[in-house]
Each structure stands twice: as C-alpha cells, then as structure tokens.
Amino acid sequence: MKVIIIGAGVLGVSVARQLALAGEDVLLVDRSGAGTGTTATTFAWTNSSRKPDPDYHRLNLAGMQEHARLAEQLRGARAYFPSGALQWADAASEQWLADNVERLRTLDYPVHWVTPAEATRIAGDLRIPATITAIAHFPSEGYVLPELFVDRLLADAERHGTTCVIGEAVAIDDGPDGVSVTLAGGEVRRADRVVLAAGRWTERLAARAGIDIPMVTGAGRGAPTVGLLGYATSPEVDLRCVIHSPGLNLRPAGAGHTVLQALDLNADVDPDDPPSADGDMARTLARRFCALLPGPSRAPRIGLRVGLRSLPADGHTIAGYASAQSRVYCLVSHSGVTLAPILGRLVATEITTGQEQDLLRAFRPTRFTGAGRSHAEVDQRATGLGEQ
C-alpha cells in the first residue's frame, strides 16, 4: 500500500514509522522539515492528569504507557524521560489541586502528597518558596525532548523505507480512481491512502478536499492557540522532573538547560510582534525563575519562542477517515507529544488492517457532522491548555 503523510511533526513521523515497520510504502511530506512546526514549540510534558473526559483520559494513559515501550525500541540517545512531575500549590490553588488529586485517586492514577523536603529531593536543584502550602507528586508522568524525539522516530522510519521530502501540499483529491496530493509547483503524487497530519494547517488543507475539520484557528494576540516558552541556557540547573508551580512551569531540556512556561503571559503574546529576549516578558520569566533557584545566581540567559498550538475545536484529538468512503485519514491533536506513540501504532493498524481500534472510537472527525461551529467553539473554552 502506498501512503502519503502530510506533515512531519511528531504525529506524522510516528505514523510513518509504524506504517514502514508494517512494510508499507510511505512518503512523508513536510513544507519545512521534520519537527519544525508546533512540535518545536511544545512544553512536551507527558501526562493524563488534566484530562477529565473519560475517553480522552484513557487515550492519554495509553500514550504514556506506549512511550515506555517505544523508548526500548528506538536507537540513539534517549529522548523520553519518565521523571515524574510535581505540582506545587499556594493558598490560591491548594483547593484546586486537592480536588484534582482526589479525582485522580478514584481513577487509580498514581499521585500522592509529599513534604517540601521530599519534593526537594525529587526536584533537584530548586528552592521551594515559603508560600507553597501543598505539593503533589505524579510519579508516572515525564517529559520528552521533542526535537531529539522526532529525529529518532524519523531515523527509524527511514531505516525501514520511509521517504521524507520537503514540499508544500496545496491540494488533496480523493476521487474514484484513488487519492492524490498536489504539491506547490504542480507536482502530483498518487497513493492508496493519505494521512493528513498537518497540525494547525489541517483545517485549511482538509477544506480543499471538501472535508470539515473544525479547529481553533485564530492566531492573534491572546488567542488560545498562542503560547510562549522560555529556554534558559544559564544558569545550569540540576532539574530532575517536571515542575508546575504558581506562576511558572519548568522541565529539563538537557545539559542543565531549562524550559520555562508562564501560562498567564500568553494573553499578551502577539505572534506578529513576538517578545524580545530583553523585553518585559523575558524579564518576568527571569524574575520568576530566579525566585526558585537556591542561593544567589547571575541573571538568567533566556531565549523565547512563540508557538501556535494545533487545537481541535472541542480540544480533543481527531483521528479517523473523513467518511466511510474516504481515503483521507485525518489526524490532529493538542496532546501530540503524549499521544504520538500510541496514535502512531493505532492509526497505522487501522490503515493497514481496516480494523477499528477501540481507543480511537470517540475521536472520529465524523463527530462534528451536523454540529454547528458555535457549539464547537463553546466546547473549546473548557479545554485545558496547560500541557502545550
């Protein structure tokens, strides 16, 4: 079977690898190169602790478990770290954390309370402020180094026969004689199936094929798709797990570097006028970072990246054929890093065998059929965006 995958982000590359392992003829097409879109600007925290929808929670749990299995299969430097995560709460957030911990315990999700001394041993080289009143430990969570992760996946996909090319898909034609993809410049590639995994460009490309994939597409100042990350290269920190603290989230980035995320700053980020490395937002990140460092330290050196999330209209993954007759498989998710390994395997299985996978049943694009756009837009307001 010939399969064209549009989009070489973490989802597209994961599907390509699994299809190649199954012996299929896979062409992976991306407009600018593997992992250069949303994948390059993600906090990359693997979790299912903020997924209240039961089906979505179950899918994310499977994603976490699949990461461990996949890590044993990939060659080269490891990109997945089951480090655990810590959630620190102050007086303003303590009740929310307590309620979430209780909810997760009813689901048998691993979580327990820890003392500040225990949290310090888990976290590494950080200072826990006196304002912190409660700390929960999520030992099954972790993080991914996304660029390295995509590199390892792509290398394995290519080792098993996947061809990856740079090119912009401008049209998809799903006709009676097969499906084809037209690239910028006019070249037409034909296949038995197309996987549309183009991230935030999915809705636009799908529309050109007559497929309705409702997504949150606004990208102006304060849009829910917009996120800011800081990359601190100095001072080097011995950070050993993911941290969620009031005002600042942190994860290790390798070599003593740290990824910083302050969700409250996103409302003021304008992708058309991105914040500078010496501006107010960078100084705010630096100040909050310094407040968590033990002892005096020199001013942090922080680079900034503005990301645009791939956000389905109701916040949940879209995975499936556009219709019963369609040869176009649509795949987009806000939880791409957590879900990439499991979606890669399940989607490849559905394409190669035609057998529906139970974990994906609730996430078909056909769920939007007959639903007005206003309904989808209301649903997305309740979507948690903290795992960018």
PDB file of C-alpha atoms in Angstrom, residues 36-329:
ATOM      1  CA  THR A  36       9.859  22.367  12.701  1.00  0.00           C
ATOM      2  CA  GLY A  37       6.226  23.330  13.336  1.00  0.00           C
ATOM      3  CA  THR A  38       4.289  23.065  16.595  1.00  0.00           C
ATOM      4  CA  THR A  39       6.493  20.173  17.720  1.00  0.00           C
ATOM      5  CA  ALA A  40       9.405  22.603  18.080  1.00  0.00           C
ATOM      6  CA  THR A  41       7.468  24.841  20.487  1.00  0.00           C
ATOM      7  CA  THR A  42       5.872  22.436  22.929  1.00  0.00           C
ATOM      8  CA  PHE A  43       6.329  22.086  26.685  1.00  0.00           C
ATOM      9  CA  ALA A  44       6.449  18.322  25.984  1.00  0.00           C
ATOM     10  CA  TRP A  45       5.047  17.070  29.290  1.00  0.00           C
ATOM     11  CA  THR A  46       3.642  13.514  29.128  1.00  0.00           C
ATOM     12  CA  ASN A  47       0.575  13.191  31.332  1.00  0.00           C
ATOM     13  CA  SER A  48      -3.103  12.421  31.770  1.00  0.00           C
ATOM     14  CA  SER A  49      -3.679  14.334  34.993  1.00  0.00           C
ATOM     15  CA  ARG A  50      -5.742  17.140  33.462  1.00  0.00           C
ATOM     16  CA  LYS A  51      -7.943  15.172  31.081  1.00  0.00           C
ATOM     17  CA  PRO A  52     -11.385  14.968  32.739  1.00  0.00           C
ATOM     18  CA  ASP A  53     -13.121  13.396  29.734  1.00  0.00           C
ATOM     19  CA  PRO A  54     -13.003   9.596  30.375  1.00  0.00           C
ATOM     20  CA  ASP A  55     -12.232   8.608  26.775  1.00  0.00           C
ATOM     21  CA  TYR A  56      -9.517  11.234  26.458  1.00  0.00           C
ATOM     22  CA  HIS A  57      -8.037  10.262  29.820  1.00  0.00           C
ATOM     23  CA  ARG A  58      -7.897   6.624  28.716  1.00  0.00           C
ATOM     24  CA  LEU A  59      -6.207   7.517  25.441  1.00  0.00           C
ATOM     25  CA  ASN A  60      -3.583   9.650  27.189  1.00  0.00           C
ATOM     26  CA  LEU A  61      -2.888   6.884  29.708  1.00  0.00           C
ATOM     27  CA  ALA A  62      -2.225   4.550  26.798  1.00  0.00           C
ATOM     28  CA  GLY A  63       0.070   7.186  25.308  1.00  0.00           C
ATOM     29  CA  MET A  64       2.139   7.336  28.481  1.00  0.00           C
ATOM     30  CA  GLN A  65       2.470   3.548  28.578  1.00  0.00           C
ATOM     31  CA  GLU A  66       3.392   3.393  24.888  1.00  0.00           C
ATOM     32  CA  HIS A  67       6.224   5.877  25.437  1.00  0.00           C
ATOM     33  CA  ALA A  68       7.956   3.402  27.734  1.00  0.00           C
ATOM     34  CA  ARG A  69       7.653   0.605  25.174  1.00  0.00           C
ATOM     35  CA  LEU A  70       8.821   2.815  22.319  1.00  0.00           C
ATOM     36  CA  ALA A  71      11.868   4.007  24.266  1.00  0.00           C
ATOM     37  CA  GLU A  72      13.125   0.416  24.298  1.00  0.00           C
ATOM     38  CA  GLN A  73      12.868   0.205  20.504  1.00  0.00           C
ATOM     39  CA  LEU A  74      14.478   3.428  19.303  1.00  0.00           C
ATOM     40  CA  ARG A  75      18.194   3.665  18.710  1.00  0.00           C
ATOM     41  CA  GLY A  76      20.431   6.517  19.792  1.00  0.00           C
ATOM     42  CA  ALA A  77      20.273   8.989  22.652  1.00  0.00           C
ATOM     43  CA  ARG A  78      17.127   8.727  24.695  1.00  0.00           C
ATOM     44  CA  ALA A  79      14.503  11.400  24.213  1.00  0.00           C
ATOM     45  CA  TYR A  80      11.822  10.247  26.681  1.00  0.00           C
ATOM     46  CA  PHE A  81      12.286  10.633  30.437  1.00  0.00           C
ATOM     47  CA  PRO A  82       9.751   9.138  32.909  1.00  0.00           C
ATOM     48  CA  SER A  83      10.905  11.629  35.525  1.00  0.00           C
ATOM     49  CA  GLY A  84       7.627  12.199  37.321  1.00  0.00           C
ATOM     50  CA  ALA A  85       6.124  15.628  37.914  1.00  0.00           C
ATOM     51  CA  LEU A  86       5.497  17.841  40.922  1.00  0.00           C
ATOM     52  CA  GLN A  87       2.577  20.229  41.328  1.00  0.00           C
ATOM     53  CA  TRP A  88       3.141  22.975  43.909  1.00  0.00           C
ATOM     54  CA  ALA A  89       0.151  24.879  45.255  1.00  0.00           C
ATOM     55  CA  ASP A  90      -0.203  28.065  47.244  1.00  0.00           C
ATOM     56  CA  ALA A  91      -3.247  29.252  49.177  1.00  0.00           C
ATOM     57  CA  ALA A  92      -4.981  30.331  45.959  1.00  0.00           C
ATOM     58  CA  SER A  93      -4.539  26.997  44.157  1.00  0.00           C
ATOM     59  CA  GLU A  94      -4.499  24.487  47.007  1.00  0.00           C
ATOM     60  CA  GLN A  95      -8.182  23.577  46.766  1.00  0.00           C
ATOM     61  CA  TRP A  96      -7.980  23.035  43.014  1.00  0.00           C
ATOM     62  CA  LEU A  97      -5.014  20.710  43.490  1.00  0.00           C
ATOM     63  CA  ALA A  98      -6.720  18.818  46.318  1.00  0.00           C
ATOM     64  CA  ASP A  99      -9.829  18.292  44.197  1.00  0.00           C
ATOM     65  CA  ASN A 100      -7.765  17.088  41.242  1.00  0.00           C
ATOM     66  CA  VAL A 101      -5.741  14.687  43.393  1.00  0.00           C
ATOM     67  CA  GLU A 102      -8.936  13.217  44.826  1.00  0.00           C
ATOM     68  CA  ARG A 103     -10.429  12.836  41.339  1.00  0.00           C
ATOM     69  CA  LEU A 104      -7.319  11.087  40.055  1.00  0.00           C
ATOM     70  CA  ARG A 105      -7.185   8.740  43.031  1.00  0.00           C
ATOM     71  CA  THR A 106     -10.683   7.494  42.178  1.00  0.00           C
ATOM     72  CA  LEU A 107      -9.251   6.612  38.746  1.00  0.00           C
ATOM     73  CA  ASP A 108      -6.199   4.850  40.255  1.00  0.00           C
ATOM     74  CA  TYR A 109      -3.921   7.420  38.645  1.00  0.00           C
ATOM     75  CA  PRO A 110      -0.587   7.442  40.515  1.00  0.00           C
ATOM     76  CA  VAL A 111      -0.425  10.536  42.738  1.00  0.00           C
ATOM     77  CA  HIS A 112       0.449  11.211  46.360  1.00  0.00           C
ATOM     78  CA  TRP A 113       1.226  14.115  48.649  1.00  0.00           C
ATOM     79  CA  VAL A 114       4.851  14.846  49.539  1.00  0.00           C
ATOM     80  CA  THR A 115       6.555  17.101  52.040  1.00  0.00           C
ATOM     81  CA  PRO A 116       8.765  20.009  50.951  1.00  0.00           C
ATOM     82  CA  ALA A 117      11.840  18.002  51.925  1.00  0.00           C
ATOM     83  CA  GLU A 118      10.700  15.046  49.803  1.00  0.00           C
ATOM     84  CA  ALA A 119       9.832  17.365  46.920  1.00  0.00           C
ATOM     85  CA  THR A 120      13.291  18.926  47.044  1.00  0.00           C
ATOM     86  CA  ARG A 121      14.912  15.502  46.721  1.00  0.00           C
ATOM     87  CA  ILE A 122      12.663  14.680  43.760  1.00  0.00           C
ATOM     88  CA  ALA A 123      13.027  18.041  42.002  1.00  0.00           C
ATOM     89  CA  GLY A 124      16.752  18.553  42.305  1.00  0.00           C
ATOM     90  CA  ASP A 125      18.351  21.970  42.411  1.00  0.00           C
ATOM     91  CA  LEU A 126      15.339  24.169  43.204  1.00  0.00           C
ATOM     92  CA  ARG A 127      14.099  26.181  46.174  1.00  0.00           C
ATOM     93  CA  ILE A 128      10.503  25.721  47.268  1.00  0.00           C
ATOM     94  CA  PRO A 129       9.109  29.126  48.347  1.00  0.00           C
ATOM     95  CA  ALA A 130       7.564  29.523  51.790  1.00  0.00           C
ATOM     96  CA  THR A 131       4.249  30.411  50.121  1.00  0.00           C
ATOM     97  CA  ILE A 132       3.809  26.821  48.912  1.00  0.00           C
ATOM     98  CA  THR A 133       1.219  25.060  51.082  1.00  0.00           C
ATOM     99  CA  ALA A 134       0.759  21.688  49.330  1.00  0.00           C
ATOM    100  CA  ILE A 135       2.771  19.524  46.922  1.00  0.00           C
ATOM    101  CA  ALA A 136       1.569  16.536  44.897  1.00  0.00           C
ATOM    102  CA  HIS A 137       3.838  14.048  43.158  1.00  0.00           C
ATOM    103  CA  PHE A 138       2.797  12.349  39.891  1.00  0.00           C
ATOM    104  CA  PRO A 139       5.411   9.584  39.503  1.00  0.00           C
ATOM    105  CA  SER A 140       4.180   8.142  36.183  1.00  0.00           C
ATOM    106  CA  GLU A 141       4.460  11.420  34.264  1.00  0.00           C
ATOM    107  CA  GLY A 142       7.507  12.670  32.440  1.00  0.00           C
ATOM    108  CA  TYR A 143       8.763  14.692  29.512  1.00  0.00           C
ATOM    109  CA  VAL A 144      10.205  14.447  26.021  1.00  0.00           C
ATOM    110  CA  LEU A 145      12.992  16.317  24.273  1.00  0.00           C
ATOM    111  CA  PRO A 146      10.834  16.945  21.196  1.00  0.00           C
ATOM    112  CA  GLU A 147      13.440  17.711  18.554  1.00  0.00           C
ATOM    113  CA  LEU A 148      15.506  14.685  19.525  1.00  0.00           C
ATOM    114  CA  PHE A 149      12.385  12.535  19.741  1.00  0.00           C
ATOM    115  CA  VAL A 150      11.338  13.413  16.193  1.00  0.00           C
ATOM    116  CA  ASP A 151      14.891  12.827  14.941  1.00  0.00           C
ATOM    117  CA  ARG A 152      14.945   9.324  16.467  1.00  0.00           C
ATOM    118  CA  LEU A 153      11.497   8.464  15.096  1.00  0.00           C
ATOM    119  CA  LEU A 154      12.364   9.743  11.634  1.00  0.00           C
ATOM    120  CA  ALA A 155      15.680   7.902  11.544  1.00  0.00           C
ATOM    121  CA  ASP A 156      13.908   4.645  12.361  1.00  0.00           C
ATOM    122  CA  ALA A 157      11.160   5.359   9.825  1.00  0.00           C
ATOM    123  CA  GLU A 158      13.745   5.993   7.099  1.00  0.00           C
ATOM    124  CA  ARG A 159      15.694   2.914   8.131  1.00  0.00           C
ATOM    125  CA  HIS A 160      12.538   0.910   7.371  1.00  0.00           C
ATOM    126  CA  GLY A 161      11.966   2.546   3.993  1.00  0.00           C
ATOM    127  CA  THR A 162      10.104   5.819   4.570  1.00  0.00           C
ATOM    128  CA  THR A 163      10.965   8.595   2.105  1.00  0.00           C
ATOM    129  CA  CYS A 164      10.843  12.131   3.507  1.00  0.00           C
ATOM    130  CA  VAL A 165      10.686  15.124   1.157  1.00  0.00           C
ATOM    131  CA  ILE A 166      10.373  18.883   1.575  1.00  0.00           C
ATOM    132  CA  GLY A 167       7.289  20.162  -0.173  1.00  0.00           C
ATOM    133  CA  GLU A 168       4.103  22.074   0.499  1.00  0.00           C
ATOM    134  CA  ALA A 169       0.882  20.175  -0.066  1.00  0.00           C
ATOM    135  CA  VAL A 170      -1.652  22.543  -1.605  1.00  0.00           C
ATOM    136  CA  ALA A 171      -4.485  20.172  -2.547  1.00  0.00           C
ATOM    137  CA  ILE A 172      -5.847  16.697  -1.871  1.00  0.00           C
ATOM    138  CA  ASP A 173      -8.057  14.968  -4.426  1.00  0.00           C
ATOM    139  CA  ASP A 174      -9.953  11.908  -3.211  1.00  0.00           C
ATOM    140  CA  GLY A 175     -11.507  10.665  -6.430  1.00  0.00           C
ATOM    141  CA  PRO A 176     -12.985   7.423  -7.712  1.00  0.00           C
ATOM    142  CA  ASP A 177      -9.616   6.231  -9.033  1.00  0.00           C
ATOM    143  CA  GLY A 178      -7.594   6.936  -5.898  1.00  0.00           C
ATOM    144  CA  VAL A 179      -6.276   9.763  -3.811  1.00  0.00           C
ATOM    145  CA  SER A 180      -3.607  12.266  -4.821  1.00  0.00           C
ATOM    146  CA  VAL A 181      -1.689  15.137  -3.290  1.00  0.00           C
ATOM    147  CA  THR A 182      -0.688  18.186  -5.308  1.00  0.00           C
ATOM    148  CA  LEU A 183       2.452  19.991  -4.202  1.00  0.00           C
ATOM    149  CA  ALA A 184       3.324  23.628  -4.703  1.00  0.00           C
ATOM    150  CA  GLY A 185       4.777  23.831  -8.197  1.00  0.00           C
ATOM    151  CA  GLY A 186       2.222  21.426  -9.609  1.00  0.00           C
ATOM    152  CA  GLU A 187       3.755  18.012  -8.915  1.00  0.00           C
ATOM    153  CA  VAL A 188       1.070  15.387  -8.226  1.00  0.00           C
ATOM    154  CA  ARG A 189       1.761  12.355  -6.022  1.00  0.00           C
ATOM    155  CA  ARG A 190      -0.728   9.465  -6.036  1.00  0.00           C
ATOM    156  CA  ALA A 191      -1.405   6.958  -3.275  1.00  0.00           C
ATOM    157  CA  ASP A 192      -3.826   4.441  -1.840  1.00  0.00           C
ATOM    158  CA  ARG A 193      -4.241   6.463   1.360  1.00  0.00           C
ATOM    159  CA  VAL A 194      -3.359   9.940   2.607  1.00  0.00           C
ATOM    160  CA  VAL A 195      -2.794  10.783   6.263  1.00  0.00           C
ATOM    161  CA  LEU A 196      -3.456  14.456   6.925  1.00  0.00           C
ATOM    162  CA  ALA A 197      -1.288  15.271   9.962  1.00  0.00           C
ATOM    163  CA  ALA A 198      -0.535  18.896   9.179  1.00  0.00           C
ATOM    164  CA  GLY A 199      -1.093  20.298  12.668  1.00  0.00           C
ATOM    165  CA  ARG A 200      -2.520  23.793  12.703  1.00  0.00           C
ATOM    166  CA  TRP A 201      -2.770  23.770   8.881  1.00  0.00           C
ATOM    167  CA  THR A 202      -5.095  20.749   8.939  1.00  0.00           C
ATOM    168  CA  GLU A 203      -8.408  22.600   8.671  1.00  0.00           C
ATOM    169  CA  ARG A 204      -7.309  24.584   5.630  1.00  0.00           C
ATOM    170  CA  LEU A 205      -5.948  21.584   3.754  1.00  0.00           C
ATOM    171  CA  ALA A 206      -8.936  19.435   4.661  1.00  0.00           C
ATOM    172  CA  ALA A 207     -11.323  22.095   3.348  1.00  0.00           C
ATOM    173  CA  ARG A 208      -9.621  21.938  -0.044  1.00  0.00           C
ATOM    174  CA  ALA A 209     -10.583  18.260  -0.141  1.00  0.00           C
ATOM    175  CA  GLY A 210     -14.158  19.017   0.908  1.00  0.00           C
ATOM    176  CA  ILE A 211     -13.560  17.785   4.468  1.00  0.00           C
ATOM    177  CA  ASP A 212     -14.699  19.778   7.504  1.00  0.00           C
ATOM    178  CA  ILE A 213     -12.215  19.586  10.398  1.00  0.00           C
ATOM    179  CA  PRO A 214     -13.215  22.288  12.913  1.00  0.00           C
ATOM    180  CA  MET A 215     -10.208  23.807  14.628  1.00  0.00           C
ATOM    181  CA  VAL A 216      -9.433  26.909  16.632  1.00  0.00           C
ATOM    182  CA  THR A 217      -7.591  28.926  14.008  1.00  0.00           C
ATOM    183  CA  GLY A 218      -7.199  32.392  15.493  1.00  0.00           C
ATOM    184  CA  ALA A 219      -3.541  33.343  15.845  1.00  0.00           C
ATOM    185  CA  GLY A 220      -3.648  36.929  17.071  1.00  0.00           C
ATOM    186  CA  ARG A 221      -2.764  38.391  20.451  1.00  0.00           C
ATOM    187  CA  GLY A 222      -4.382  36.397  23.250  1.00  0.00           C
ATOM    188  CA  ALA A 223      -5.730  33.614  21.030  1.00  0.00           C
ATOM    189  CA  PRO A 224      -5.919  30.200  22.757  1.00  0.00           C
ATOM    190  CA  THR A 225      -3.599  28.792  20.099  1.00  0.00           C
ATOM    191  CA  VAL A 226      -0.752  31.114  21.083  1.00  0.00           C
ATOM    192  CA  GLY A 227       1.845  30.042  23.632  1.00  0.00           C
ATOM    193  CA  LEU A 228       5.195  31.356  24.851  1.00  0.00           C
ATOM    194  CA  LEU A 229       8.139  29.277  26.028  1.00  0.00           C
ATOM    195  CA  GLY A 230      11.435  30.396  27.530  1.00  0.00           C
ATOM    196  CA  TYR A 231      14.639  28.406  27.042  1.00  0.00           C
ATOM    197  CA  ALA A 232      17.097  29.103  29.852  1.00  0.00           C
ATOM    198  CA  THR A 233      20.674  28.150  28.990  1.00  0.00           C
ATOM    199  CA  SER A 234      22.138  29.847  32.061  1.00  0.00           C
ATOM    200  CA  PRO A 235      22.417  29.234  34.929  1.00  0.00           C
ATOM    201  CA  GLU A 236      22.651  25.488  34.540  1.00  0.00           C
ATOM    202  CA  VAL A 237      20.205  23.726  36.848  1.00  0.00           C
ATOM    203  CA  ASP A 238      20.119  20.139  38.096  1.00  0.00           C
ATOM    204  CA  LEU A 239      16.381  19.817  37.467  1.00  0.00           C
ATOM    205  CA  ARG A 240      15.195  16.207  37.639  1.00  0.00           C
ATOM    206  CA  CYS A 241      11.490  16.310  36.829  1.00  0.00           C
ATOM    207  CA  VAL A 242       8.645  18.465  35.512  1.00  0.00           C
ATOM    208  CA  ILE A 243       7.558  21.224  37.900  1.00  0.00           C
ATOM    209  CA  HIS A 244       4.262  23.101  37.997  1.00  0.00           C
ATOM    210  CA  SER A 245       4.469  25.996  40.410  1.00  0.00           C
ATOM    211  CA  PRO A 246       2.272  29.075  40.812  1.00  0.00           C
ATOM    212  CA  GLY A 247       3.398  31.380  38.032  1.00  0.00           C
ATOM    213  CA  LEU A 248       5.971  29.127  36.375  1.00  0.00           C
ATOM    214  CA  ASN A 249       6.220  25.629  34.913  1.00  0.00           C
ATOM    215  CA  LEU A 250       9.628  24.069  34.295  1.00  0.00           C
ATOM    216  CA  ARG A 251      11.052  20.997  32.618  1.00  0.00           C
ATOM    217  CA  PRO A 252      14.603  19.832  31.926  1.00  0.00           C
ATOM    218  CA  ALA A 253      15.935  20.466  28.435  1.00  0.00           C
ATOM    219  CA  GLY A 254      19.239  18.602  28.714  1.00  0.00           C
ATOM    220  CA  ALA A 255      22.752  19.834  29.516  1.00  0.00           C
ATOM    221  CA  GLY A 256      21.487  21.754  32.547  1.00  0.00           C
ATOM    222  CA  HIS A 257      19.150  23.878  30.424  1.00  0.00           C
ATOM    223  CA  THR A 258      15.533  24.520  31.415  1.00  0.00           C
ATOM    224  CA  VAL A 259      12.290  25.127  29.536  1.00  0.00           C
ATOM    225  CA  LEU A 260      10.079  27.760  31.192  1.00  0.00           C
ATOM    226  CA  GLN A 261       6.351  28.311  30.766  1.00  0.00           C
ATOM    227  CA  ALA A 262       4.222  31.031  32.370  1.00  0.00           C
ATOM    228  CA  LEU A 263       0.694  30.491  31.108  1.00  0.00           C
ATOM    229  CA  ASP A 264      -0.592  33.868  32.298  1.00  0.00           C
ATOM    230  CA  LEU A 265       1.781  35.635  29.894  1.00  0.00           C
ATOM    231  CA  ASN A 266       0.206  34.033  26.814  1.00  0.00           C
ATOM    232  CA  ALA A 267      -2.663  36.529  26.739  1.00  0.00           C
ATOM    233  CA  ASP A 268      -0.218  39.323  25.843  1.00  0.00           C
ATOM    234  CA  VAL A 269       1.774  37.450  23.209  1.00  0.00           C
ATOM    235  CA  ASP A 270       1.373  38.632  19.621  1.00  0.00           C
ATOM    236  CA  PRO A 271       2.933  36.250  17.065  1.00  0.00           C
ATOM    237  CA  ASP A 272       3.233  39.135  14.595  1.00  0.00           C
ATOM    238  CA  ASP A 273       5.230  41.136  17.145  1.00  0.00           C
ATOM    239  CA  PRO A 274       7.000  38.499  19.243  1.00  0.00           C
ATOM    240  CA  PRO A 275       8.511  39.478  22.594  1.00  0.00           C
ATOM    241  CA  SER A 276      12.208  40.228  22.627  1.00  0.00           C
ATOM    242  CA  ALA A 277      14.846  38.488  24.700  1.00  0.00           C
ATOM    243  CA  ASP A 278      15.420  41.700  26.674  1.00  0.00           C
ATOM    244  CA  GLY A 279      11.774  42.793  26.977  1.00  0.00           C
ATOM    245  CA  ASP A 280       9.230  42.739  29.793  1.00  0.00           C
ATOM    246  CA  MET A 281       8.132  39.128  29.282  1.00  0.00           C
ATOM    247  CA  ALA A 282      11.696  37.841  29.304  1.00  0.00           C
ATOM    248  CA  ARG A 283      12.374  39.807  32.486  1.00  0.00           C
ATOM    249  CA  THR A 284       9.229  38.390  34.096  1.00  0.00           C
ATOM    250  CA  LEU A 285      10.313  34.847  33.275  1.00  0.00           C
ATOM    251  CA  ALA A 286      13.805  35.574  34.589  1.00  0.00           C
ATOM    252  CA  ARG A 287      12.453  37.000  37.845  1.00  0.00           C
ATOM    253  CA  ARG A 288      10.158  34.034  38.465  1.00  0.00           C
ATOM    254  CA  PHE A 289      12.934  31.596  37.556  1.00  0.00           C
ATOM    255  CA  CYS A 290      15.394  33.252  39.938  1.00  0.00           C
ATOM    256  CA  ALA A 291      12.845  33.024  42.751  1.00  0.00           C
ATOM    257  CA  LEU A 292      13.046  29.221  42.500  1.00  0.00           C
ATOM    258  CA  LEU A 293      16.828  28.942  42.331  1.00  0.00           C
ATOM    259  CA  PRO A 294      18.752  28.151  45.525  1.00  0.00           C
ATOM    260  CA  GLY A 295      21.014  30.978  46.610  1.00  0.00           C
ATOM    261  CA  PRO A 296      22.194  33.951  44.577  1.00  0.00           C
ATOM    262  CA  SER A 297      22.850  33.457  40.880  1.00  0.00           C
ATOM    263  CA  ARG A 298      23.747  35.553  37.889  1.00  0.00           C
ATOM    264  CA  ALA A 299      20.996  36.865  35.650  1.00  0.00           C
ATOM    265  CA  PRO A 300      19.486  34.015  33.595  1.00  0.00           C
ATOM    266  CA  ARG A 301      20.073  33.874  29.861  1.00  0.00           C
ATOM    267  CA  ILE A 302      16.677  33.069  28.325  1.00  0.00           C
ATOM    268  CA  GLY A 303      15.667  32.723  24.696  1.00  0.00           C
ATOM    269  CA  LEU A 304      11.997  32.965  23.740  1.00  0.00           C
ATOM    270  CA  ARG A 305       9.882  31.019  21.272  1.00  0.00           C
ATOM    271  CA  VAL A 306       6.292  31.739  20.310  1.00  0.00           C
ATOM    272  CA  GLY A 307       4.300  28.636  19.405  1.00  0.00           C
ATOM    273  CA  LEU A 308       0.934  28.114  17.733  1.00  0.00           C
ATOM    274  CA  ARG A 309      -0.921  25.111  19.090  1.00  0.00           C
ATOM    275  CA  SER A 310      -2.725  22.523  16.968  1.00  0.00           C
ATOM    276  CA  LEU A 311      -6.104  22.794  18.669  1.00  0.00           C
ATOM    277  CA  PRO A 312      -9.217  20.900  17.506  1.00  0.00           C
ATOM    278  CA  ALA A 313     -12.370  22.887  18.172  1.00  0.00           C
ATOM    279  CA  ASP A 314     -13.512  20.734  21.102  1.00  0.00           C
ATOM    280  CA  GLY A 315      -9.987  20.276  22.443  1.00  0.00           C
ATOM    281  CA  HIS A 316      -9.881  16.538  21.806  1.00  0.00           C
ATOM    282  CA  THR A 317      -7.867  14.508  19.314  1.00  0.00           C
ATOM    283  CA  ILE A 318      -9.238  13.937  15.814  1.00  0.00           C
ATOM    284  CA  ALA A 319      -8.321  10.537  14.368  1.00  0.00           C
ATOM    285  CA  GLY A 320     -10.124   8.790  11.549  1.00  0.00           C
ATOM    286  CA  TYR A 321     -11.305   8.805   7.956  1.00  0.00           C
ATOM    287  CA  ALA A 322     -13.359  11.767   6.821  1.00  0.00           C
ATOM    288  CA  SER A 323     -16.182   9.378   5.845  1.00  0.00           C
ATOM    289  CA  ALA A 324     -16.819   5.695   5.310  1.00  0.00           C
ATOM    290  CA  GLN A 325     -15.771   6.060   1.655  1.00  0.00           C
ATOM    291  CA  SER A 326     -12.837   8.410   2.201  1.00  0.00           C
ATOM    292  CA  ARG A 327      -9.200   7.516   1.625  1.00  0.00           C
ATOM    293  CA  VAL A 328      -8.066  10.541   3.674  1.00  0.00           C
ATOM    294  CA  TYR A 329      -7.245   9.792   7.312  1.00  0.00           C
TER     295      TYR A 329
END
